[in-house]
Coordinates of C-alpha atoms and ligand atoms in Angstrom, one line a residue:
M1 CA 0.0 0.0 0.0
A2 CA 1.1 3.5 -0.7
T3 CA 2.0 5.4 2.4
E4 CA 0.0 8.5 1.3
T5 CA -3.2 6.9 2.4
M6 CA -2.0 7.2 6.0
V7 CA -1.9 11.0 5.7
K8 CA -4.9 12.5 7.4
P9 CA -6.9 14.9 5.3
V10 CA -6.5 18.4 6.7
T11 CA -9.9 19.8 7.4
E12 CA -10.4 23.6 7.0
Y13 CA -12.5 25.2 9.8
E14 CA -14.8 28.1 9.8
V15 CA -14.6 30.4 12.8
V16 CA -17.9 31.3 14.4
I17 CA -18.0 34.2 17.0
G18 CA -20.8 35.9 18.9
L19 CA -20.3 38.7 21.4
E20 CA -22.2 39.7 24.5
I21 CA -21.5 43.4 25.4
H22 CA -22.4 45.1 28.7
A23 CA -22.6 48.9 28.5
E24 CA -23.4 51.1 31.5
L25 CA -25.9 53.8 30.6
L26 CA -25.1 57.5 31.1
T27 CA -28.2 58.4 33.0
D28 CA -27.7 60.7 36.0
A29 CA -29.6 58.5 38.4
K30 CA -29.6 54.7 39.0
V31 CA -32.3 52.5 37.5
W32 CA -34.5 51.9 40.6
C33 CA -33.6 54.8 42.9
G34 CA -32.4 58.4 42.6
C35 CA -28.8 57.8 43.6
S36 CA -26.0 59.3 41.5
T37 CA -24.2 57.2 38.9
K38 CA -21.1 59.4 38.8
F39 CA -17.8 57.4 38.5
G40 CA -15.0 57.8 41.0
A41 CA -16.8 58.8 44.3
E42 CA -15.7 57.5 47.7
P43 CA -17.0 53.9 48.2
N44 CA -20.6 53.6 49.5
T45 CA -21.3 57.3 49.3
Q46 CA -23.8 56.9 46.4
V47 CA -26.2 54.4 48.0
C48 CA -29.6 54.3 49.6
P49 CA -31.8 51.5 51.1
V50 CA -33.1 50.6 47.6
C51 CA -29.8 50.0 45.9
M52 CA -28.4 48.4 49.1
G53 CA -31.3 45.9 48.8
L54 CA -32.7 46.4 52.3
P55 CA -35.9 44.5 53.0
G56 CA -39.1 46.5 52.7
T57 CA -37.8 48.8 49.9
L58 CA -39.5 49.1 46.5
P59 CA -37.7 49.8 43.2
V60 CA -39.2 52.4 40.9
L61 CA -38.3 52.2 37.2
N62 CA -36.3 55.2 35.9
R63 CA -37.9 56.1 32.6
E64 CA -34.7 57.8 31.5
A65 CA -32.9 54.4 31.6
V66 CA -35.6 52.9 29.3
A67 CA -35.2 55.8 27.0
Y68 CA -31.4 55.3 26.8
A69 CA -31.8 51.6 26.1
I70 CA -34.4 52.3 23.4
K71 CA -32.0 54.9 21.8
A72 CA -29.3 52.2 21.7
G73 CA -31.7 49.8 20.1
L74 CA -32.8 52.3 17.4
A75 CA -29.2 53.2 16.6
L76 CA -28.5 49.5 16.2
N77 CA -31.5 49.1 13.9
C78 CA -33.6 47.0 16.3
S79 CA -37.3 46.8 16.7
I80 CA -38.6 48.0 20.1
A81 CA -40.9 45.9 22.2
P82 CA -44.3 47.4 23.0
E83 CA -43.8 46.5 26.6
A84 CA -40.8 46.3 29.0
R85 CA -41.0 43.4 31.4
F86 CA -38.5 42.5 34.1
D87 CA -37.4 39.2 35.7
R88 CA -35.3 38.2 38.7
K89 CA -32.1 36.2 38.1
H90 CA -31.1 34.6 41.3
Y91 CA -27.5 33.9 42.4
F92 CA -25.6 34.4 45.6
Y93 CA -22.6 36.6 45.6
P94 CA -21.7 39.4 47.9
D95 CA -21.7 42.1 45.2
L96 CA -25.4 41.5 44.6
P97 CA -27.2 42.8 47.7
K98 CA -30.7 41.4 47.0
A99 CA -29.2 38.0 46.0
Y100 CA -31.0 38.4 42.7
Q101 CA -30.4 40.7 39.8
I102 CA -33.4 42.5 38.1
T103 CA -33.0 41.9 34.4
Q104 CA -35.0 41.0 31.3
N105 CA -35.0 37.3 30.6
D106 CA -37.5 36.5 27.8
H107 CA -38.9 39.9 26.9
P108 CA -36.0 42.0 26.0
L109 CA -36.7 45.7 25.1
C110 CA -35.0 45.5 21.7
R111 CA -34.7 42.7 19.1
R112 CA -33.4 41.9 15.7
G113 CA -31.0 44.7 14.8
Y114 CA -27.7 44.9 13.0
V115 CA -24.4 46.8 12.6
E116 CA -22.8 47.3 9.2
F117 CA -19.2 48.1 8.7
E118 CA -16.3 47.8 6.2
L119 CA -13.7 45.1 6.5
G120 CA -11.1 44.3 3.9
G121 CA -13.0 46.3 1.3
E122 CA -16.3 44.4 1.9
T123 CA -19.4 45.6 3.7
R124 CA -20.1 43.2 6.6
R125 CA -23.4 43.0 8.6
V126 CA -23.5 41.5 12.1
G127 CA -26.9 40.8 13.5
I128 CA -28.0 42.0 17.0
H129 CA -30.0 39.2 18.5
H130 CA -31.4 41.4 21.3
I131 CA -30.7 44.1 23.8
H132 CA -32.0 43.9 27.3
L133 CA -32.0 46.3 30.3
E134 CA -30.7 45.3 33.7
E135 CA -29.0 46.5 36.8
E136 CA -25.3 46.6 37.7
A137 CA -24.0 44.7 40.7
G138 CA -21.6 46.3 43.3
K139 CA -17.9 46.1 43.1
L140 CA -15.7 43.8 45.2
M141 CA -12.2 44.7 46.1
H142 CA -10.0 41.8 47.4
A143 CA -7.3 42.6 49.8
G144 CA -4.0 42.1 48.1
D145 CA -5.8 42.0 44.7
R146 CA -6.0 38.2 44.3
L147 CA -9.3 36.5 45.0
M148 CA -8.0 33.2 46.2
E149 CA -5.3 34.5 48.5
A150 CA -7.3 37.4 49.9
E151 CA -7.9 37.5 53.7
Y152 CA -10.9 39.7 53.2
S153 CA -12.8 41.6 50.6
L154 CA -14.4 45.1 50.6
I155 CA -17.6 45.9 48.8
D156 CA -18.5 49.2 47.1
Y157 CA -22.2 49.5 46.3
N158 CA -21.9 52.8 44.4
R159 CA -22.1 50.8 41.2
A160 CA -25.1 48.6 42.4
G161 CA -28.2 49.7 40.5
I162 CA -26.5 51.6 37.7
P163 CA -28.5 50.8 34.5
L164 CA -26.8 48.5 32.1
I165 CA -27.7 47.2 28.7
E166 CA -26.6 43.8 27.4
I167 CA -26.2 43.6 23.7
V168 CA -26.1 40.1 22.3
T169 CA -25.0 39.6 18.8
E170 CA -25.9 36.7 16.4
P171 CA -23.0 34.3 15.8
D172 CA -22.3 36.2 12.6
I173 CA -18.7 37.2 13.2
R174 CA -16.1 35.1 11.2
S175 CA -12.7 36.1 12.5
P176 CA -11.0 37.6 15.6
E177 CA -10.1 40.7 13.6
E178 CA -13.7 41.1 12.6
A179 CA -14.7 40.9 16.3
R180 CA -12.4 43.8 17.1
V181 CA -13.6 45.9 14.1
F182 CA -17.2 45.2 15.0
L183 CA -16.6 46.4 18.6
E184 CA -14.9 49.6 17.4
N185 CA -17.9 50.4 15.3
L186 CA -20.4 49.5 18.0
K187 CA -18.5 51.7 20.5
S188 CA -18.5 54.6 18.1
I189 CA -22.3 54.2 17.7
L190 CA -23.0 54.1 21.4
E191 CA -20.7 57.1 22.0
Y192 CA -22.3 59.1 19.2
T193 CA -25.8 58.3 20.7
R194 CA -24.5 59.3 24.1
V195 CA -26.0 56.2 25.6
S196 CA -22.7 55.0 27.2
D197 CA -19.3 56.5 27.6
C198 CA -17.8 53.0 26.8
R199 CA -14.8 53.3 29.1
M200 CA -13.4 49.8 29.2
E201 CA -10.7 50.8 31.7
Q202 CA -13.4 52.0 34.1
G203 CA -15.6 49.0 33.5
S204 CA -18.5 50.8 31.8
L205 CA -18.0 48.6 28.7
R206 CA -17.4 44.9 29.1
V207 CA -17.2 42.1 26.5
D208 CA -17.7 38.3 26.7
A209 CA -16.7 36.5 23.5
N210 CA -18.2 33.1 22.4
I211 CA -16.3 31.1 19.8
S212 CA -16.6 27.8 18.0
L213 CA -15.2 26.2 14.9
R214 CA -16.9 24.0 12.3
P215 CA -15.7 22.3 9.2
K216 CA -16.0 24.6 6.2
G217 CA -19.3 24.1 4.5
S218 CA -21.0 22.6 7.6
T219 CA -24.2 24.3 8.7
K220 CA -24.2 22.9 12.2
F221 CA -22.5 24.9 14.9
G222 CA -19.8 23.3 17.0
N223 CA -19.4 23.5 20.8
K224 CA -18.5 27.0 21.9
A225 CA -16.2 28.4 24.5
E226 CA -17.2 31.6 26.3
I227 CA -14.3 33.8 27.2
K228 CA -14.5 36.2 30.2
N229 CA -12.2 38.9 31.5
L230 CA -11.5 40.7 28.3
N231 CA -10.5 44.2 29.2
S232 CA -9.6 45.8 25.9
F233 CA -10.6 45.2 22.2
R234 CA -7.0 44.1 21.6
A235 CA -7.5 41.5 24.4
V236 CA -10.7 40.3 22.6
Q237 CA -8.8 39.8 19.4
R238 CA -5.8 38.1 21.0
A239 CA -7.9 35.8 23.1
L240 CA -10.0 34.8 20.1
E241 CA -6.8 34.1 18.0
Y242 CA -5.6 31.9 20.8
E243 CA -8.9 30.0 20.9
V244 CA -8.8 29.5 17.1
R245 CA -5.4 27.8 17.5
R246 CA -6.5 25.8 20.6
Q247 CA -9.8 24.5 19.1
T248 CA -8.2 23.7 15.7
E249 CA -5.7 21.5 17.4
I250 CA -8.4 19.7 19.4
L251 CA -10.5 19.1 16.3
Q252 CA -7.6 18.0 14.2
R253 CA -6.8 15.3 16.9
G254 CA -10.4 14.1 16.3
E255 CA -11.5 15.2 19.7
E256 CA -14.5 17.4 20.8
V257 CA -14.2 20.9 22.1
A258 CA -15.7 21.2 25.6
A259 CA -18.6 23.6 26.0
E260 CA -17.2 25.8 28.8
T261 CA -16.4 29.2 30.2
R262 CA -12.8 30.2 29.9
H263 CA -10.8 33.0 31.5
W264 CA -8.3 35.1 29.5
D265 CA -4.9 35.5 31.1
E266 CA -3.6 38.7 29.7
T267 CA 0.0 38.3 30.9
K268 CA 0.4 34.6 29.8
G269 CA -1.6 35.2 26.6
V270 CA -3.7 32.1 27.1
T271 CA -7.3 31.1 28.0
V272 CA -7.9 28.8 31.0
A273 CA -10.9 26.6 31.7
M274 CA -13.2 28.1 34.5
R275 CA -16.3 25.9 34.5
T276 CA -18.1 23.6 32.1
K277 CA -21.6 24.2 30.8
D278 CA -23.3 21.7 33.2
E279 CA -21.6 23.2 36.2
E280 CA -23.5 26.5 35.4
D281 CA -25.9 27.8 38.1
D282 CA -29.6 27.5 37.7
Y283 CA -30.7 31.1 38.0
R284 CA -34.3 30.2 38.8
Y285 CA -35.7 33.1 36.7
S286 CA -39.0 34.5 37.8
P287 CA -41.1 37.5 36.8
E288 CA -40.2 40.6 38.9
P289 CA -43.3 41.3 41.0
D290 CA -42.2 44.8 42.3
I291 CA -42.0 46.4 38.8
P292 CA -45.2 46.3 36.8
P293 CA -44.8 45.8 33.0
F294 CA -43.9 49.2 31.5
E295 CA -45.8 50.2 28.4
V296 CA -43.6 51.6 25.6
D297 CA -45.6 54.3 23.8
P298 CA -44.8 54.2 20.0
A299 CA -45.0 58.0 19.8
W300 CA -42.3 58.2 22.5
V301 CA -40.1 55.8 20.5
E302 CA -40.6 58.1 17.5
R303 CA -39.6 61.1 19.5
L304 CA -36.5 59.3 20.6
R305 CA -35.7 58.3 17.1
A306 CA -35.9 61.9 16.0
Q307 CA -33.3 62.7 18.7
L308 CA -30.7 60.3 17.3
P309 CA -27.7 62.2 15.9
E310 CA -26.1 61.6 12.6
L311 CA -24.4 58.2 13.1
P312 CA -20.8 57.3 12.2
R313 CA -21.5 55.7 8.8
E314 CA -23.7 58.5 7.7
K315 CA -21.2 61.1 8.8
Q316 CA -18.4 59.1 7.0
Q317 CA -20.5 59.1 3.8
R318 CA -21.2 62.9 4.1
F319 CA -17.4 63.6 4.7
V320 CA -16.6 61.7 1.5
E321 CA -19.2 63.7 -0.5
Q322 CA -19.0 67.1 1.1
Y323 CA -15.2 67.4 1.7
E324 CA -14.1 65.0 -1.1
L325 CA -12.1 63.0 1.3
P326 CA -10.9 59.4 0.7
A327 CA -13.2 56.9 2.4
Y328 CA -10.2 55.9 4.6
D329 CA -9.7 59.5 5.9
A330 CA -13.5 59.9 6.5
G331 CA -13.6 56.6 8.4
V332 CA -10.7 57.6 10.7
L333 CA -12.0 61.1 11.3
T334 CA -15.6 60.0 12.1
A335 CA -14.7 57.1 14.5
D336 CA -14.9 59.6 17.3
A337 CA -17.7 62.3 17.1
K338 CA -15.5 64.8 18.9
V339 CA -12.7 64.4 16.4
A340 CA -15.2 64.8 13.6
D341 CA -16.6 68.0 15.0
F342 CA -13.1 69.3 15.5
F343 CA -12.3 68.5 11.8
E344 CA -15.4 70.4 10.6
A345 CA -14.6 73.4 12.7
C346 CA -11.0 73.5 11.3
V347 CA -12.3 73.3 7.7
A348 CA -14.8 76.1 8.5
A349 CA -11.8 78.2 9.7
Y350 CA -9.3 77.3 7.1
G351 CA -10.8 75.4 4.1
K352 CA -8.7 72.8 2.3
P353 CA -10.2 69.7 3.9
K354 CA -7.5 67.2 2.7
I355 CA -4.8 69.3 4.3
V356 CA -6.7 69.5 7.5
S357 CA -7.4 65.8 7.4
N358 CA -3.6 65.0 7.0
W359 CA -2.8 67.2 10.0
L360 CA -5.5 65.7 12.2
M361 CA -4.9 62.0 11.2
G362 CA -1.2 62.4 11.6
E363 CA -0.2 64.9 14.3
F364 CA -3.4 65.4 16.2
L365 CA -4.5 61.7 16.6
R366 CA -0.9 60.7 17.4
L367 CA -0.6 63.3 20.2
L368 CA -4.0 62.4 21.6
R369 CA -2.9 58.7 21.8
E370 CA 0.5 59.6 23.3
D371 CA -1.1 61.8 26.0
G372 CA -4.1 59.5 26.5
A373 CA -6.1 62.7 26.1
E374 CA -9.6 63.5 24.9
V375 CA -10.4 66.2 22.3
Q376 CA -12.2 68.3 24.9
D377 CA -9.1 68.4 27.1
V378 CA -6.8 69.7 24.4
P379 CA -6.2 73.5 24.5
L380 CA -5.5 73.7 20.7
T381 CA -8.5 75.3 18.9
P382 CA -9.6 75.0 15.3
E383 CA -8.9 78.7 14.8
G384 CA -5.4 78.1 16.2
L385 CA -4.7 75.3 13.7
A386 CA -6.0 77.5 10.8
E387 CA -3.5 80.2 11.9
L388 CA -0.7 77.7 11.9
L389 CA -1.5 76.3 8.5
T390 CA -1.7 79.9 7.1
L391 CA 1.8 80.5 8.4
V392 CA 3.0 77.4 6.5
D393 CA 1.2 78.4 3.4
R394 CA 2.8 81.9 3.4
G395 CA 6.2 80.3 3.9
V396 CA 6.8 82.0 7.2
I397 CA 7.7 78.6 8.6
S398 CA 8.4 75.3 6.9
G399 CA 6.1 72.3 7.1
S400 CA 8.5 70.4 9.4
I401 CA 8.9 73.3 11.8
G402 CA 5.1 73.6 11.6
K403 CA 4.9 70.1 13.2
E404 CA 7.0 71.3 16.1
V405 CA 4.8 74.3 16.5
F406 CA 1.7 72.1 16.3
E407 CA 2.9 70.0 19.2
D408 CA 3.6 73.1 21.3
M409 CA 0.1 74.5 20.5
F410 CA -1.5 71.1 21.2
R411 CA -0.1 71.1 24.7
T412 CA -0.1 74.8 25.7
G413 CA -2.8 76.4 23.6
K414 CA -0.4 79.3 22.7
S415 CA -0.9 80.9 19.3
A416 CA 1.3 79.8 16.4
A417 CA 2.6 83.3 15.9
A418 CA 3.6 83.6 19.5
I419 CA 5.5 80.3 19.5
V420 CA 7.3 81.1 16.2
K421 CA 8.4 84.4 17.6
E422 CA 9.4 83.1 21.0
R423 CA 11.5 80.3 19.6
G424 CA 12.8 82.2 16.6
L425 CA 11.5 79.7 14.1
E426 CA 10.8 82.0 11.1
Q427 CA 11.9 80.4 7.9
I428 CA 15.0 82.1 6.5
S429 CA 14.1 83.5 3.1
D430 CA 16.7 86.2 3.1
E431 CA 19.0 85.6 0.2
G432 CA 22.1 87.2 1.7
E433 CA 21.8 85.3 4.9
L434 CA 21.3 82.0 3.1
A435 CA 24.1 82.6 0.6
A436 CA 26.6 82.8 3.4
V437 CA 25.5 79.4 4.7
V438 CA 25.5 77.9 1.2
D439 CA 29.0 79.1 0.5
Q440 CA 30.2 77.6 3.8
V441 CA 28.6 74.3 3.1
I442 CA 30.2 74.1 -0.3
A443 CA 33.6 74.9 1.2
E444 CA 33.1 72.1 3.8
N445 CA 31.9 69.5 1.4
E446 CA 34.3 69.8 -1.6
D447 CA 33.7 66.2 -2.7
A448 CA 30.0 66.5 -2.9
A449 CA 30.3 69.9 -4.6
A450 CA 32.6 68.4 -7.2
K451 CA 30.1 65.6 -7.9
V452 CA 27.4 68.2 -8.6
R453 CA 29.7 70.2 -10.8
A454 CA 30.4 67.0 -12.7
G455 CA 26.6 66.6 -13.3
E456 CA 25.7 64.2 -10.6
M457 CA 22.5 66.1 -9.7
K458 CA 21.2 63.7 -7.0
T459 CA 24.1 64.9 -4.7
I460 CA 22.5 68.3 -4.5
G461 CA 20.0 66.9 -2.0
F462 CA 22.8 66.1 0.3
L463 CA 24.0 69.7 0.2
V464 CA 20.5 71.1 0.8
G465 CA 20.3 68.8 3.8
Q466 CA 23.6 70.2 5.2
V467 CA 22.2 73.8 4.8
M468 CA 19.0 72.7 6.6
Q469 CA 21.0 71.3 9.4
K470 CA 23.1 74.4 9.9
T471 CA 19.9 76.5 10.0
R472 CA 18.1 74.1 12.3
G473 CA 15.5 73.4 9.6
K474 CA 14.7 77.1 9.1
A475 CA 16.1 77.7 5.6
N476 CA 13.7 78.0 2.8
P477 CA 14.5 74.8 0.9
K478 CA 13.5 76.1 -2.5
L479 CA 15.7 79.1 -2.2
V480 CA 18.7 77.0 -1.0
N481 CA 18.3 74.8 -4.0
E482 CA 18.3 77.8 -6.3
L483 CA 21.4 79.2 -4.6
L484 CA 23.3 75.9 -4.9
R485 CA 22.4 75.5 -8.6
A486 CA 23.5 79.0 -9.3
R487 CA 26.9 78.2 -7.8
L488 CA 27.6 74.7 -9.0
V489 CA 25.7 74.1 -12.3
Q490 CA 26.7 75.8 -15.6
E491 CA 23.6 76.6 -17.5
Ligands
ADP1 P1 -26.0 30.3 25.8 O1 -26.9 29.3 25.7 O2 -24.6 29.9 26.1 O3 -26.4 31.5 26.7 P2 -26.8 31.8 23.5 O4 -27.5 31.1 22.5 O5 -27.7 32.6 24.5 O6 -25.8 30.9 24.3 O7 -25.8 32.8 22.9 C1 -24.9 33.6 23.6 C2 -23.9 34.2 22.6 O8 -23.1 33.2 22.1 C3 -24.5 35.0 21.5 O9 -23.7 36.1 21.2 C4 -24.4 34.0 20.3 O10 -24.3 34.7 19.1 C5 -23.2 33.2 20.6 N1 -23.2 31.9 20.2 C6 -24.2 31.0 20.3 N2 -23.8 29.8 19.8 C7 -22.5 29.9 19.3 C8 -21.6 29.1 18.7 N3 -21.9 27.8 18.4 N4 -20.4 29.6 18.4 C9 -20.1 30.8 18.6 N5 -20.9 31.7 19.2 C10 -22.1 31.3 19.6
ZN2 ZN1 -29.9 54.1 45.7
MG3 MG1 -27.8 32.9 26.7

């Protein structure tokens, strides 16, 4: 027999991913009481008997929270239920004062939506299975930071009762990269709609990722792993990439993937089994008797729809048409509504959208990232940028000096003219002054000068560079070029 028959056929697998996203809503008050939702207060200073779950208290539904959840649903193309109903989900954990969470089990407020976005030159659509409204639990802090070794834990109930939406996608995502890009688009939409501030580092946005593999062409889903503890979009992508490798190996060995919950270990870069599906708690869901079903008036839904802002994809399309920007630029500039507003104000002050786009996509976004800053914290104004770009246009400063000035403006808010004056950065366009430097450079670089005289024109760039160095970037490069040619090239 030929040995080839022993080689196992390599099966190709399709990746199937569905995400569950928790987003805290930006209402001023909690969902069942009037306590503040503001982040960062001293522990247990924003609590009352209701959100502490004391016996005898009654929750009262905050309409504002329903409005926010509906807005999220509309922005994600969902249909809105005619009635909001709530259920109790029972489990025992110290962060949950009532020992049950009020949530929506089988009557979610929003259903059947979708998000559309571009990936690899293709328009992708990921379905939203449903969105439901529920309450946050409190926050546990373990002494020494590690749960298992902690001698005691502290509980902060400030977070308990903050309204939360859970967005559950269909299993429509087909790669770890697509999961990240989907999340970036979703975050943009929620921020635009001002439904949530989506601060993953503060815990106001949290993601669980479900992933399974199946042989290409199969229509049946495989067993999935659910990954918890993902604290950035990068972590989501990395954890899913790890799972693709892990599950592929299991399937190629002819074994079955366990249906289980896994924990992402960020430092080790691996997922670890936490519990299997059949070890899962029975939540004993039951209808919430203290909150009567809440009727959702269709006229109210329409008023909320009318309040929706222009959404990221619409804005991107408008930027392409109105400002004649490449789709790529428009996508980058509209990812954050505040950057998009800043761009429009700059164009209003200066014109030339593509030039503004280059400065914002390059310098502005780079400095925002470097400083971990938000647009509203930056002292640079659109009028300030317009003034700077005008100085570059008029040749008062060179483009590269302009970048230095930009950085200073970004951090200090000083005017471009003041910085240029203070630091003596005006471009040198005085022929006499430059001629002296040019002569000096020729004297110091006889070899290079000889090459240019002999017709090797590419060496002239080297000499221009020497002049720029001596003038700390301030020489007018066009003029330097002319002066060098006049001295070295016989016409
Ligand atoms: P569970 O029964 O574990 O709660 P659900 O059907 O409620 O699962 O789905 C939870 C999430 O998991 C959804 O985002 C869904 O899209 C996703 N999901 C469901 N089945 C799979 C699968 N086989 N592979 C990947 N993701 C899945
Ligand atoms: Zn309260
Ligand atoms: Mg489920």
